[in-house]
Every structure is written in structure tokens, then in C-alpha cells.
mmCIF file of C-alpha atoms in Angstrom:
data_model
loop_
_atom_site.group_PDB
_atom_site.id
_atom_site.type_symbol
_atom_site.label_atom_id
_atom_site.label_comp_id
_atom_site.label_asym_id
_atom_site.label_seq_id
_atom_site.Cartn_x
_atom_site.Cartn_y
_atom_site.Cartn_z
ATOM 1 C CA MET A 1 203.095 -42.741 317.741
ATOM 2 C CA ASN A 2 201.929 -41.529 314.334
ATOM 3 C CA VAL A 3 199.014 -39.123 313.789
ATOM 4 C CA THR A 4 196.554 -41.797 312.644
ATOM 5 C CA SER A 5 197.336 -44.045 315.573
ATOM 6 C CA SER A 6 197.084 -41.127 318.014
ATOM 7 C CA TRP A 7 193.747 -39.991 316.549
ATOM 8 C CA LEU A 8 192.400 -43.543 316.731
ATOM 9 C CA LYS A 9 193.479 -44.001 320.360
ATOM 10 C CA ILE A 10 192.233 -40.619 321.550
ATOM 11 C CA TRP A 11 188.948 -40.157 319.666
ATOM 12 C CA ILE A 12 187.729 -43.500 318.344
ATOM 13 C CA MET A 13 188.893 -46.248 320.704
ATOM 14 C CA PRO A 14 187.390 -44.941 323.993
ATOM 15 C CA GLY A 15 183.974 -44.386 322.421
ATOM 16 C CA ALA A 16 184.006 -47.666 320.528
ATOM 17 C CA VAL A 17 185.055 -49.668 323.578
ATOM 18 C CA TYR A 18 182.434 -47.896 325.707
ATOM 19 C CA GLN A 19 179.787 -48.541 323.054
ATOM 20 C CA SER A 20 180.723 -52.211 322.810
ATOM 21 C CA VAL A 21 180.587 -52.702 326.564
ATOM 22 C CA ALA A 22 177.489 -50.595 327.248
ATOM 23 C CA VAL A 23 175.393 -51.674 324.280
ATOM 24 C CA GLY A 24 176.548 -55.278 324.248
ATOM 25 C CA GLY A 25 176.424 -55.734 327.994
ATOM 26 C CA ALA A 26 173.396 -53.660 328.833
ATOM 27 C CA TYR A 27 171.178 -53.392 325.785
ATOM 28 C CA GLY A 28 172.253 -56.325 323.635
ATOM 29 C CA THR A 29 169.163 -58.421 324.300
ATOM 30 C CA GLY A 30 166.680 -55.551 323.973
ATOM 31 C CA ARG A 31 164.966 -56.581 327.198
ATOM 32 C CA ASP A 32 165.795 -53.266 328.907
ATOM 33 C CA VAL A 33 164.194 -51.328 326.066
ATOM 34 C CA VAL A 34 161.000 -53.372 326.399
ATOM 35 C CA GLU A 35 160.918 -53.055 330.204
ATOM 36 C CA TRP A 36 161.879 -49.419 330.680
ATOM 37 C CA VAL A 37 161.441 -47.557 327.407
ATOM 38 C CA SER A 38 158.704 -48.774 325.107
ATOM 39 C CA GLN A 39 156.011 -49.783 327.597
ATOM 40 C CA TYR A 40 154.790 -46.177 328.031
ATOM 41 C CA GLY A 41 154.260 -45.403 324.371
ATOM 42 C CA ALA A 42 156.209 -43.892 321.534
ATOM 43 C CA ILE A 43 156.656 -40.318 322.800
ATOM 44 C CA ALA A 44 157.545 -41.318 326.360
ATOM 45 C CA GLY A 45 159.826 -44.019 324.955
ATOM 46 C CA LEU A 46 161.618 -41.492 322.755
ATOM 47 C CA ALA A 47 161.940 -39.118 325.721
ATOM 48 C CA SER A 48 163.360 -42.004 327.778
ATOM 49 C CA LEU A 49 165.914 -42.830 325.085
ATOM 50 C CA ILE A 50 166.993 -39.191 324.893
ATOM 51 C CA LEU A 51 167.327 -39.023 328.676
ATOM 52 C CA ILE A 52 169.332 -42.269 328.743
ATOM 53 C CA ALA A 53 171.642 -40.985 325.980
ATOM 54 C CA VAL A 54 172.187 -37.637 327.728
ATOM 55 C CA LEU A 55 172.887 -39.271 331.103
ATOM 56 C CA MET A 56 175.273 -41.824 329.591
ATOM 57 C CA ALA A 57 177.107 -39.029 327.744
ATOM 58 C CA LEU A 58 177.351 -36.942 330.929
ATOM 59 C CA VAL A 59 178.627 -39.829 333.055
ATOM 60 C CA THR A 60 181.136 -40.820 330.389
ATOM 61 C CA GLY A 61 182.339 -37.237 329.940
ATOM 62 C CA ILE A 62 182.681 -36.699 333.692
ATOM 63 C CA THR A 63 184.570 -39.970 333.991
ATOM 64 C CA PHE A 64 187.024 -38.997 331.235
ATOM 65 C CA GLU A 65 187.460 -35.529 332.751
ATOM 66 C CA PHE A 66 188.165 -37.087 336.172
ATOM 67 C CA ALA A 67 190.804 -39.343 334.603
ATOM 68 C CA VAL A 68 192.459 -36.400 332.829
ATOM 69 C CA ARG A 69 192.351 -34.083 335.838
ATOM 70 C CA PHE A 70 193.920 -36.613 338.205
ATOM 71 C CA GLN A 71 196.261 -38.089 335.559
ATOM 72 C CA VAL A 72 194.991 -41.624 336.096
ATOM 73 C CA ARG A 73 195.528 -43.982 333.207
ATOM 74 C CA ASP A 74 194.635 -47.381 334.593
ATOM 75 C CA TYR A 75 191.649 -48.965 336.221
ATOM 76 C CA ARG A 76 192.973 -49.596 339.730
ATOM 77 C CA VAL A 77 194.490 -46.120 340.231
ATOM 78 C CA PHE A 78 191.271 -44.569 338.882
ATOM 79 C CA PHE A 79 189.113 -46.311 341.473
ATOM 80 C CA LYS A 80 191.583 -45.719 344.301
ATOM 81 C CA LYS A 81 191.446 -41.999 343.481
ATOM 82 C CA LEU A 82 187.653 -41.998 343.052
ATOM 83 C CA LEU A 83 186.616 -44.170 346.012
ATOM 84 C CA GLY A 84 189.540 -43.894 348.412
ATOM 85 C CA PRO A 85 189.649 -46.808 350.856
ATOM 86 C CA PHE A 86 186.344 -48.180 349.529
ATOM 87 C CA TRP A 87 187.941 -49.238 346.234
ATOM 88 C CA VAL A 88 188.416 -52.758 347.671
ATOM 89 C CA SER A 89 184.666 -53.071 348.279
ATOM 90 C CA TYR A 90 184.053 -51.937 344.717
ATOM 91 C CA GLU A 91 186.462 -54.598 343.421
ATOM 92 C CA ILE A 92 184.561 -57.326 345.263
ATOM 93 C CA VAL A 93 181.187 -56.116 343.981
ATOM 94 C CA PHE A 94 182.651 -55.702 340.478
ATOM 95 C CA LEU A 95 183.951 -59.289 340.425
ATOM 96 C CA LEU A 96 180.572 -60.602 341.557
ATOM 97 C CA ALA A 97 178.829 -58.485 338.890
ATOM 98 C CA LEU A 98 181.322 -59.732 336.302
ATOM 99 C CA LEU A 99 180.428 -63.326 337.141
ATOM 100 C CA LEU A 100 176.735 -62.456 336.878
ATOM 101 C CA VAL A 101 177.221 -60.752 333.494
ATOM 102 C CA LEU A 102 179.227 -63.715 332.174
ATOM 103 C CA ALA A 103 176.511 -66.086 333.344
ATOM 104 C CA VAL A 104 173.724 -64.007 331.750
ATOM 105 C CA ALA A 105 175.668 -63.470 328.494
ATOM 106 C CA SER A 106 176.565 -67.154 328.268
ATOM 107 C CA SER A 107 172.984 -68.156 328.930
ATOM 108 C CA ALA A 108 171.739 -65.699 326.281
ATOM 109 C CA ALA A 109 174.299 -67.018 323.779
ATOM 110 C CA GLY A 110 173.116 -70.560 324.455
ATOM 111 C CA LYS A 111 169.468 -69.563 324.026
ATOM 112 C CA ILE A 112 170.136 -67.624 320.809
ATOM 113 C CA LEU A 113 172.023 -70.532 319.229
ATOM 114 C CA ARG A 114 169.338 -72.954 320.403
ATOM 115 C CA ASP A 115 166.503 -70.816 319.015
ATOM 116 C CA SER A 116 168.299 -69.868 315.788
ATOM 117 C CA PHE A 117 170.112 -73.069 314.855
ATOM 118 C CA ASP A 118 168.564 -75.707 317.130
ATOM 119 C CA TRP A 119 171.946 -76.347 318.776
ATOM 120 C CA PRO A 120 172.162 -77.555 322.366
ATOM 121 C CA ASN A 121 172.125 -74.719 324.911
ATOM 122 C CA SER A 122 175.497 -75.856 326.273
ATOM 123 C CA VAL A 123 177.216 -75.139 322.922
ATOM 124 C CA GLY A 124 176.417 -71.432 323.195
ATOM 125 C CA VAL A 125 177.490 -71.306 326.827
ATOM 126 C CA VAL A 126 180.811 -73.028 326.091
ATOM 127 C CA LEU A 127 181.374 -70.902 322.971
ATOM 128 C CA MET A 128 180.776 -67.661 324.871
ATOM 129 C CA LEU A 129 183.054 -68.616 327.753
ATOM 130 C CA SER A 130 185.706 -69.788 325.272
ATOM 131 C CA LEU A 131 185.621 -66.393 323.566
ATOM 132 C CA VAL A 132 186.091 -64.655 326.926
ATOM 133 C CA ILE A 133 189.086 -66.874 327.683
ATOM 134 C CA LEU A 134 190.515 -66.295 324.188
ATOM 135 C CA PHE A 135 190.167 -62.508 324.499
ATOM 136 C CA SER A 136 191.738 -62.606 327.959
ATOM 137 C CA TYR A 137 194.643 -64.703 326.701
ATOM 138 C CA PHE A 138 195.573 -62.351 323.862
ATOM 139 C CA GLY A 139 195.549 -59.358 326.193
ATOM 140 C CA ARG A 140 194.396 -55.801 326.423
ATOM 141 C CA LYS A 141 195.662 -54.557 323.057
ATOM 142 C CA TRP A 142 193.806 -57.281 321.159
ATOM 143 C CA VAL A 143 190.612 -56.570 323.133
ATOM 144 C CA GLU A 144 190.881 -52.819 322.437
ATOM 145 C CA ILE A 145 191.393 -53.344 318.715
ATOM 146 C CA THR A 146 188.606 -55.912 318.463
ATOM 147 C CA LEU A 147 186.133 -53.786 320.438
ATOM 148 C CA THR A 148 187.047 -50.706 318.401
ATOM 149 C CA PHE A 149 186.363 -52.391 315.074
ATOM 150 C CA TRP A 150 183.278 -54.118 316.481
ATOM 151 C CA GLY A 151 181.986 -50.761 317.767
ATOM 152 C CA LEU A 152 182.527 -49.136 314.380
ATOM 153 C CA LEU A 153 180.848 -52.056 312.595
ATOM 154 C CA MET A 154 177.942 -51.944 315.044
ATOM 155 C CA SER A 155 177.530 -48.196 314.423
ATOM 156 C CA VAL A 156 177.427 -48.673 310.659
ATOM 157 C CA LEU A 157 174.952 -51.556 310.944
ATOM 158 C CA LEU A 158 172.700 -49.607 313.336
ATOM 159 C CA MET A 159 172.677 -46.607 311.000
ATOM 160 C CA ALA A 160 171.871 -48.845 308.013
ATOM 161 C CA TYR A 161 169.130 -50.596 310.002
ATOM 162 C CA ALA A 162 167.642 -47.246 311.065
ATOM 163 C CA ALA A 163 167.751 -45.932 307.487
ATOM 164 C CA LEU A 164 166.077 -49.066 306.108
ATOM 165 C CA THR A 165 163.466 -49.010 308.871
ATOM 166 C CA PHE A 166 162.556 -45.390 308.142
ATOM 167 C CA MET A 167 162.557 -46.033 304.382
ATOM 168 C CA TYR A 168 160.183 -48.993 304.569
ATOM 169 C CA LYS A 169 158.229 -48.331 307.782
ATOM 170 C CA GLY A 170 158.446 -44.536 308.118
ATOM 171 C CA ASP A 171 154.710 -44.008 307.630
ATOM 172 C CA ALA A 172 153.868 -46.561 310.329
ATOM 173 C CA ILE A 173 156.344 -44.912 312.724
ATOM 174 C CA VAL A 174 154.816 -41.473 312.144
ATOM 175 C CA GLU A 175 151.342 -42.937 312.691
ATOM 176 C CA VAL A 176 152.383 -44.449 316.030
ATOM 177 C CA PHE A 177 153.637 -41.051 317.209
ATOM 178 C CA HIS A 178 150.441 -39.335 316.047
ATOM 179 C CA SER A 179 148.241 -41.819 317.899
ATOM 180 C CA ASP A 180 150.333 -41.824 321.120
ATOM 181 C CA ASP A 181 148.629 -40.301 324.164
ATOM 182 C CA PHE A 182 151.865 -39.249 325.944
ATOM 183 C CA ASN A 183 150.896 -40.548 329.355
ATOM 184 C CA PHE A 184 154.210 -41.860 330.769
ATOM 185 C CA GLY A 185 152.277 -44.774 332.224
ATOM 186 C CA HIS A 186 149.953 -42.665 334.348
ATOM 187 C CA ASP A 187 146.267 -41.940 334.077
ATOM 188 C CA TRP A 188 146.167 -38.135 334.172
ATOM 189 C CA ASN A 189 142.345 -37.896 334.200
#
């Protein structure tokens, strides 16, 4: 393994894959941000985002440390070590959650293509499920490489979007923070 490949596998790939799964699977639609972050105002929303980022970083770091400490390098051994005999229950729940996520993601893909291009909803559903089958067929290495480059691309696009937003709407953002009453959804009076 050469230095570049080692550096990519150790430092970039885990973060990029995690980012692709967490952001794409959890925050891709933006619905969570609307429900749990922005409804209490700008300051509370920013505090919520910071808390979410810190907790995700802690959980990810603890997970990686657990894997290193117990020398586990694959999914099944990791969960056997972590959960003991309950790993089977986790597998069952995980498979059910996986089906739910595929259903939600396929439905969202169908809705996005319908709303954006006026295509039938079923086209998006079939396209999404076809991509899952295609990724599964080509195997783990192809998924890792694709998610790594997608994660890097997503990071660059998010940074560009943030920079453009602050360039063109910075004054409005500052004004929202100045007018926020910092109430976390409660009436403190």
C-alpha cells in the first residue's frame, strides 16, 4: 500500500463515507433541520447544530476508538463485540430500518423527480432502487470509492454554498440573529 493510498484510507475515506451516510440518509431532505433545529429561532438553531455536530463527532470518535481497541475491522465482529449475544436482535432491527430507509429514500427520489422534471413518481423509485442494486453488485470497494468522492464533492459544494450565501445574504443573516429572542421554544416570562 503506497503512502497516498494509506492516507486516503485512514484519514479521508472513513469521514467521507460517514458524511455520505449521515448527511444523505439523515439530513438529505432538510426535514430534520426544519423540525428540530430552526423552529426555535436562529440562536437556538445554531446552538442545536453545534450540539448535533459535537455529539456526532463524539459518537464517531468513540466508535472508531472501540474498533481500534478491540481490533475489529468488520461490521459483524464489531457488533458481536459491542452487543454480545444481542447482536442478532440488532441485525433484525437494522434490516427493518434498512428497508424503511430504502422506502423513504426511494419515495423522496420519486417526489423530487416528479416535482423537478414532471416525471412519474415510479421513475424515481425505480431509479433509486436500481442504483442500490448497482452499488451492491459492484461491491464494497466501489461503494467506498464512490462515497469518498461524493463526500468530498459534497463538502466542496457545501462550502461554496455557504460562502455564496454569506456573500449575498450576510446582512440578512446578521439581522435575523440580532432580532432573535433566544427562547428555545419556551415562554420564559
